[in-house]
Amino acid sequence: HHGNTIEQAFAKIKAHLRKAEARTFDALWRAIGDICNLFEPQECWNYLKAAGYASV
């Protein structure tokens, strides 16, 4: 199911933000900036492919 794929990605992002425990705008901004490092290119490709955005 496509929804599960995006839910997995959002769960990973939310877990990262909780772990960061950012209590200031600057800390939150840094934590958000680190999100790109959470996902390997192949993982991103897999999410897009599962959602039907990439040709097989």
Short mmCIF file of C-alpha atoms in Angstrom, two decimals:
data_model
loop_
_atom_site.label_atom_id
_atom_site.label_comp_id
_atom_site.label_asym_id
_atom_site.label_seq_id
_atom_site.Cartn_x
_atom_site.Cartn_y
_atom_site.Cartn_z
CA HIS A 1 0.00 0.00 0.00
CA HIS A 2 1.42 3.39 -1.01
CA GLY A 3 0.43 5.10 2.23
CA ASN A 4 2.61 2.78 4.25
CA THR A 5 5.68 3.80 2.29
CA ILE A 6 5.32 7.51 2.99
CA GLU A 7 4.34 6.75 6.58
CA GLN A 8 7.66 4.94 7.00
CA ALA A 9 9.55 7.98 5.75
CA PHE A 10 7.60 10.35 8.00
CA ALA A 11 8.11 8.04 10.98
CA LYS A 12 11.86 8.21 10.39
CA ILE A 13 11.73 12.02 10.21
CA LYS A 14 9.57 12.35 13.33
CA ALA A 15 11.85 10.01 15.30
CA HIS A 16 14.85 12.12 14.29
CA LEU A 17 13.15 15.35 15.37
CA ARG A 18 12.12 13.85 18.72
CA LYS A 19 15.65 12.60 19.32
CA ALA A 20 17.08 16.04 18.53
CA GLU A 21 14.95 17.56 21.33
CA ALA A 22 15.28 20.97 19.71
CA ARG A 23 14.05 23.67 22.06
CA THR A 24 15.06 26.71 20.07
CA PHE A 25 14.37 27.80 16.52
CA ASP A 26 18.05 27.44 15.60
CA ALA A 27 18.25 23.91 17.03
CA LEU A 28 15.08 22.92 15.22
CA TRP A 29 16.39 24.39 11.97
CA ARG A 30 19.63 22.39 12.33
CA ALA A 31 17.66 19.20 13.04
CA ILE A 32 15.52 19.79 9.96
CA GLY A 33 18.66 20.37 7.91
CA ASP A 34 20.04 17.02 9.07
CA ILE A 35 17.00 15.17 7.71
CA CYS A 36 18.54 14.96 4.24
CA ASN A 37 21.35 12.89 5.73
CA LEU A 38 18.87 10.31 7.09
CA PHE A 39 18.01 8.93 3.67
CA GLU A 40 20.36 7.20 1.27
CA PRO A 41 19.71 7.88 -2.43
CA GLN A 42 18.57 4.28 -2.99
CA GLU A 43 16.10 4.58 -0.12
CA CYS A 44 14.62 7.73 -1.67
CA TRP A 45 14.38 5.99 -5.02
CA ASN A 46 12.57 3.06 -3.38
CA TYR A 47 10.02 5.41 -1.78
CA LEU A 48 9.33 7.13 -5.10
CA LYS A 49 9.11 3.84 -6.95
CA ALA A 50 6.70 2.34 -4.38
CA ALA A 51 4.52 5.45 -4.62
CA GLY A 52 4.32 5.06 -8.40
CA TYR A 53 6.36 8.17 -9.24
CA ALA A 54 9.18 6.30 -10.98
CA SER A 55 8.93 4.20 -14.10
CA VAL A 56 9.85 0.58 -13.54
#
